CSV table of C-alpha atoms in Angstrom, one decimal:
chain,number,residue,atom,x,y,z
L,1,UNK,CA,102.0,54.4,-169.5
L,2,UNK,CA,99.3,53.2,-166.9
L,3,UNK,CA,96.2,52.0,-168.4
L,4,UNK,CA,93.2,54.2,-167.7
L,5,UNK,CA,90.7,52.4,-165.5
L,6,UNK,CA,87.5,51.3,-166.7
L,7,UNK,CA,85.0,48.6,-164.7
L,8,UNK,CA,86.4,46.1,-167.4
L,9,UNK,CA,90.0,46.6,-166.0
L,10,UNK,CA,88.7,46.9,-162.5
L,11,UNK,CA,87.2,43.5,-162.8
L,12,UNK,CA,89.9,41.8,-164.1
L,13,UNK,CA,92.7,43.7,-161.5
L,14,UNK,CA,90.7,42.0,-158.7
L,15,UNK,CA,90.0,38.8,-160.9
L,16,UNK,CA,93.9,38.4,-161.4
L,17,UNK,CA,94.3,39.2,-157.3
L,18,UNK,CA,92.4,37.1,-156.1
L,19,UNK,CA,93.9,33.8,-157.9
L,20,UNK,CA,96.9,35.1,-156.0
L,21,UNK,CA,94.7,35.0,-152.4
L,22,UNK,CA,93.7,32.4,-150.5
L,23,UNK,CA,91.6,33.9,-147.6
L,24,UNK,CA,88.1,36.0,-147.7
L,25,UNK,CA,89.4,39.7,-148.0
L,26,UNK,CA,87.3,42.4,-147.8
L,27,UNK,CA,87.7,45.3,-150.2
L,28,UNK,CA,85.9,48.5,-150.7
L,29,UNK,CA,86.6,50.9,-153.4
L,30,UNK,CA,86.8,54.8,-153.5
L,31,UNK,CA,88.7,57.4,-155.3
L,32,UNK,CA,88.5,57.0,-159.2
L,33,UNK,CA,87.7,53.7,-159.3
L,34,UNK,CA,84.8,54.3,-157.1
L,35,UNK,CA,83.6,57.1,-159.1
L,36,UNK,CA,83.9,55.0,-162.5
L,37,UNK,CA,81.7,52.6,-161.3
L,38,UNK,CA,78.9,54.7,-159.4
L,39,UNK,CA,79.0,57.6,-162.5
L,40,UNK,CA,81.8,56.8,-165.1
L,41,UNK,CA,83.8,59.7,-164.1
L,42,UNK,CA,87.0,60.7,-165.7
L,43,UNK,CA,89.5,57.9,-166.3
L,44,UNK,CA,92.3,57.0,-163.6
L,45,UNK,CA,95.2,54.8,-163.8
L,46,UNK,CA,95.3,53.8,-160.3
L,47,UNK,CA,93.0,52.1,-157.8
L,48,UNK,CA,92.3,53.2,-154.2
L,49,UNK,CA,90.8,50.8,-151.9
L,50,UNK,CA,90.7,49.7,-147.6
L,51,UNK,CA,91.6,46.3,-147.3
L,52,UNK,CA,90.3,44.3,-144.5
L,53,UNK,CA,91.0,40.3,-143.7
L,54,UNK,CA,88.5,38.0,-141.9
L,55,UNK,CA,91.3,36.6,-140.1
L,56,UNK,CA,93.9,39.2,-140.3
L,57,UNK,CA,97.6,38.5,-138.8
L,58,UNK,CA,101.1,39.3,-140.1
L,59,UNK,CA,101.3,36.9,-142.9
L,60,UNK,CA,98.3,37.9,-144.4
L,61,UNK,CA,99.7,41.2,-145.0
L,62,UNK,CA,102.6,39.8,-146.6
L,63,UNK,CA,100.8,37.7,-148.7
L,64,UNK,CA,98.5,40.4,-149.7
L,65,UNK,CA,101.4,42.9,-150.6
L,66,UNK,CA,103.3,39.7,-152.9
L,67,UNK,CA,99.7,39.3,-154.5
L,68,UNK,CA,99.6,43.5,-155.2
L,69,UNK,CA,102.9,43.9,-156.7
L,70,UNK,CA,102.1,40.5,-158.9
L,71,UNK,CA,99.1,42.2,-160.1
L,72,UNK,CA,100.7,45.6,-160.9
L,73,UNK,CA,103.1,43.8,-162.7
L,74,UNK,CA,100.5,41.8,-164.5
L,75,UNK,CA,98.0,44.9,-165.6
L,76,UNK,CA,100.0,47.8,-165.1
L,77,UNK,CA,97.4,49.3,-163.0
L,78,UNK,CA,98.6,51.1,-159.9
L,79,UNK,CA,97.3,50.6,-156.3
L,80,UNK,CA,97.2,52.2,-153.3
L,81,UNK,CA,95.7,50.6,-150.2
L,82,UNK,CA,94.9,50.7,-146.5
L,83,UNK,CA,93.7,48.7,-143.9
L,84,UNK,CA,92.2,52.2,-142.9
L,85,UNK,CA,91.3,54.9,-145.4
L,86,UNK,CA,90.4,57.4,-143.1
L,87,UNK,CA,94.1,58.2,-142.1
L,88,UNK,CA,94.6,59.4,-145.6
L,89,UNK,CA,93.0,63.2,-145.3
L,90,UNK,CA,92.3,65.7,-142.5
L,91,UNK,CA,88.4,65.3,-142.5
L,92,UNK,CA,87.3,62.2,-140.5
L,93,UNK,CA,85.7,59.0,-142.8
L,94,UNK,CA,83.4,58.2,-139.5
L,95,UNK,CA,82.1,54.6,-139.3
L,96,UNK,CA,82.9,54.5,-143.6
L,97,UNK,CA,82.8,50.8,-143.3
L,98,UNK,CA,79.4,50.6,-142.2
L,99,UNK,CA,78.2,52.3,-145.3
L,100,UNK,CA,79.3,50.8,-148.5
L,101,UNK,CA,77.4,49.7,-152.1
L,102,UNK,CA,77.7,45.8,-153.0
L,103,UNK,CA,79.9,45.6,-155.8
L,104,UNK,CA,81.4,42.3,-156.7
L,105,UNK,CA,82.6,38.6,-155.7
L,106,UNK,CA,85.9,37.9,-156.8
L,107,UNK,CA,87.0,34.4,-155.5
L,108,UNK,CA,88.0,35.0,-152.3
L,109,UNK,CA,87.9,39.3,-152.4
L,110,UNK,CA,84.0,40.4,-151.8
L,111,UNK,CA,84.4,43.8,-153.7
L,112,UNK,CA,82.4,47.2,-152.2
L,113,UNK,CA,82.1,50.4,-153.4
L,114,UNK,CA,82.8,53.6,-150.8
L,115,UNK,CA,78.6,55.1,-150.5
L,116,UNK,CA,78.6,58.2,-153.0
L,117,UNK,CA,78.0,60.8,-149.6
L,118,UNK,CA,81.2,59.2,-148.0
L,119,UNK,CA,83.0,59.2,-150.9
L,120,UNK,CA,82.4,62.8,-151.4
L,121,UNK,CA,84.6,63.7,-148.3
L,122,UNK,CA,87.8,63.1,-150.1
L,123,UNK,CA,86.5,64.9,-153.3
L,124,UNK,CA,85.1,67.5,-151.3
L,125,UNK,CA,88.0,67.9,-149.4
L,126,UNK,CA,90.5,68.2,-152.0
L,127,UNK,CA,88.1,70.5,-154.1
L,128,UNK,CA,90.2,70.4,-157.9
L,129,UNK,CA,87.7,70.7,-161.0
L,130,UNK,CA,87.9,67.1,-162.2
L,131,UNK,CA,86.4,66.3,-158.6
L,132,UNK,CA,83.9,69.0,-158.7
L,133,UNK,CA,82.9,67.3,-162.2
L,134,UNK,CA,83.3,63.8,-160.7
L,135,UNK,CA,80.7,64.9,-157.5
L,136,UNK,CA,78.4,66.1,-160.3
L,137,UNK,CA,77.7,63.8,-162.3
L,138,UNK,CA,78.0,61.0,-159.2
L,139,UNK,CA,74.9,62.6,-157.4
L,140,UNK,CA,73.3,63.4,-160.3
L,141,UNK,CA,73.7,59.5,-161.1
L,142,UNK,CA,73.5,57.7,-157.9
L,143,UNK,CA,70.3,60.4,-157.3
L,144,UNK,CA,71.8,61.0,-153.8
L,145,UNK,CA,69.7,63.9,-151.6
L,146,UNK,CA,71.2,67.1,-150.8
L,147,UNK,CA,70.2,66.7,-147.3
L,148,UNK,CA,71.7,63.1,-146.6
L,149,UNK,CA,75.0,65.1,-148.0
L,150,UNK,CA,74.9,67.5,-145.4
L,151,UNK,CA,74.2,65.9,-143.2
L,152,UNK,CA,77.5,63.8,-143.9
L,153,UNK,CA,79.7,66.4,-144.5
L,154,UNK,CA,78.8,68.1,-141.0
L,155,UNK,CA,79.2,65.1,-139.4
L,156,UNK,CA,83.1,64.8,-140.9
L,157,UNK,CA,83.3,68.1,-139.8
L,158,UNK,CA,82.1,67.2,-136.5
L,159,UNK,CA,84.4,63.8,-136.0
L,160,UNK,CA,87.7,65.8,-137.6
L,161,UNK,CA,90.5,67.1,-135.1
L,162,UNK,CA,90.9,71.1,-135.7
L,163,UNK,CA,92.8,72.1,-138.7
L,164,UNK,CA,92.7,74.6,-141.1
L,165,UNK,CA,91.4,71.9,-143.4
L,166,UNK,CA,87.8,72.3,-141.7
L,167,UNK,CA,87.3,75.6,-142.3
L,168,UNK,CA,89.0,75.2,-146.3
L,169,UNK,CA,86.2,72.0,-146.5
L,170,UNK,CA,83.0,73.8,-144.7
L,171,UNK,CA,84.3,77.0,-147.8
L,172,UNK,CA,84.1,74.4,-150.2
L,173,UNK,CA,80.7,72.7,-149.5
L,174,UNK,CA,78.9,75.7,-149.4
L,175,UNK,CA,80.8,77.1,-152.9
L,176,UNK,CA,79.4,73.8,-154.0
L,177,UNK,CA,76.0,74.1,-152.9
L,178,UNK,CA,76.0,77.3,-154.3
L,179,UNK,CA,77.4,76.7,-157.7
L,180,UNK,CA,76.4,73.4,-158.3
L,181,UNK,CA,73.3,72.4,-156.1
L,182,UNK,CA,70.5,73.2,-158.9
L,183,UNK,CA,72.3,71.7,-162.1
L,184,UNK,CA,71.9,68.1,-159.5
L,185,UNK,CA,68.7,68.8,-158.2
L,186,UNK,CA,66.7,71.1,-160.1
L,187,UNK,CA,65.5,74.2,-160.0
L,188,UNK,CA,64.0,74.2,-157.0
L,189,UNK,CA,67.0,73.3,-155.3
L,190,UNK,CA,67.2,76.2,-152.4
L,191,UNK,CA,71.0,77.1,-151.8
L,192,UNK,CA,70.5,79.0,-148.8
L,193,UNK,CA,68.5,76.7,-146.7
L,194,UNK,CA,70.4,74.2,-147.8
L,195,UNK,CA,73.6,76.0,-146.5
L,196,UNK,CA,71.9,76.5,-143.2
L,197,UNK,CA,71.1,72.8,-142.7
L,198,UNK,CA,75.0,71.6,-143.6
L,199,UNK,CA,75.4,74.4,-140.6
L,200,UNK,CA,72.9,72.8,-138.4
L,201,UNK,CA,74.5,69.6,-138.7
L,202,UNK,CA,78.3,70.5,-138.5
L,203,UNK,CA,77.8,73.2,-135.5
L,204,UNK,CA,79.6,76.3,-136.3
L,205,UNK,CA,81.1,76.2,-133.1
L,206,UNK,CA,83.5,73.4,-134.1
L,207,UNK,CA,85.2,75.2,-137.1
L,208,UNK,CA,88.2,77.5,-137.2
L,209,UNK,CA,86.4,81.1,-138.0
């Protein structure tokens, strides 16, 4: 059975890749593993991560994918990686890679973690209780403002192809306001407004009614 991730393991996953490395790789962090480390969510047994080279050609990607499976072997924590993210779900990343936390220096892998309001998208977007949990206690945390969030999540909305998936995502955010929005930012926290601002930003125009 997989180990369940905590920042110890994290470390020492990247710590074991990178002796296996030998260029600067660029690594930044979301899902689970993201979450531990920005609001020690639930456990995980897997890490999800972009991976991005300096110098990027077709050996590096071998070399990288020997190094994984060496690792996995090693700690028995799964991976699963991307040279882009966003192409894993329906509702558009954006410029993700512009907007990531510091994390870590591990030889030759500089390790970032996904900002809380970008990581959201995939939480938000897949919309299960443990992510509703995970979103909680991250903003609550990482002290992130509703409006920067809504601003985000209209954006996605914005920079998404049309899919049903929009319309389930734009449901979603404003259950969450709803529900959620005054145990993370008090009891002033206005729902409403706050509904009309995501909105504003996302332009009602663009979703499936």
């Amino acid at each position: 059975m997989p180990p369940s991730l905590n920042r110890r393991l994290i470390n020492r996953f990247f710590e074991l890749l990178s002796k296996e490395l030998d260029q600067d790789t660029r690594v930044v962090l979301t899902g689970a593993a993201a979450g531990n480390i920005l609001g020690e969510v639930r456990p995980s047994s897997d890490i999800d991560f972009a991976v991005r080279f300096v110098r990027s050609n077709p050996q590096s990607w071998e070399k990288f994918e020997k190094a994984i499976r060496n690792t996995i072997q090693l700690t028995g924590i799964n991976a699963n990686y991307a040279e882009d993210i966003d192409r894993w779900g329906l509702v558009s990343l954006m410029d993700y890679l512009k907007h990531t936390l510091p994390y870590q220096r591990f030889g030759v892998i500089k390790v970032e973690i996904l900002a809380p309001a970008y990581w959201s998208i995939g939480k938000m977007t897949r919309y299960l209780e443990p992510d509703i949990r995970d979103m909680v206690r991250v903003f609550k945390k990482q002290k992130v403002p509703c409006l920067e969030l809504v601003r985000i999540w209209g954006l996605a909305l914005k920079k998404s192809p049309q899919s049903m998936a929009l319309f389930q995502f734009r449901k979603q955010v404003e259950d969450f306001l709803k529900h959620y929005g005054r145990s993370i930012w008090g009891k002033n926290f206005d729902a409403v407004k706050t509904v009309q601002s995501f909105h504003k930003e996302m332009g009602l125009k663009t979703i499936l009614e």
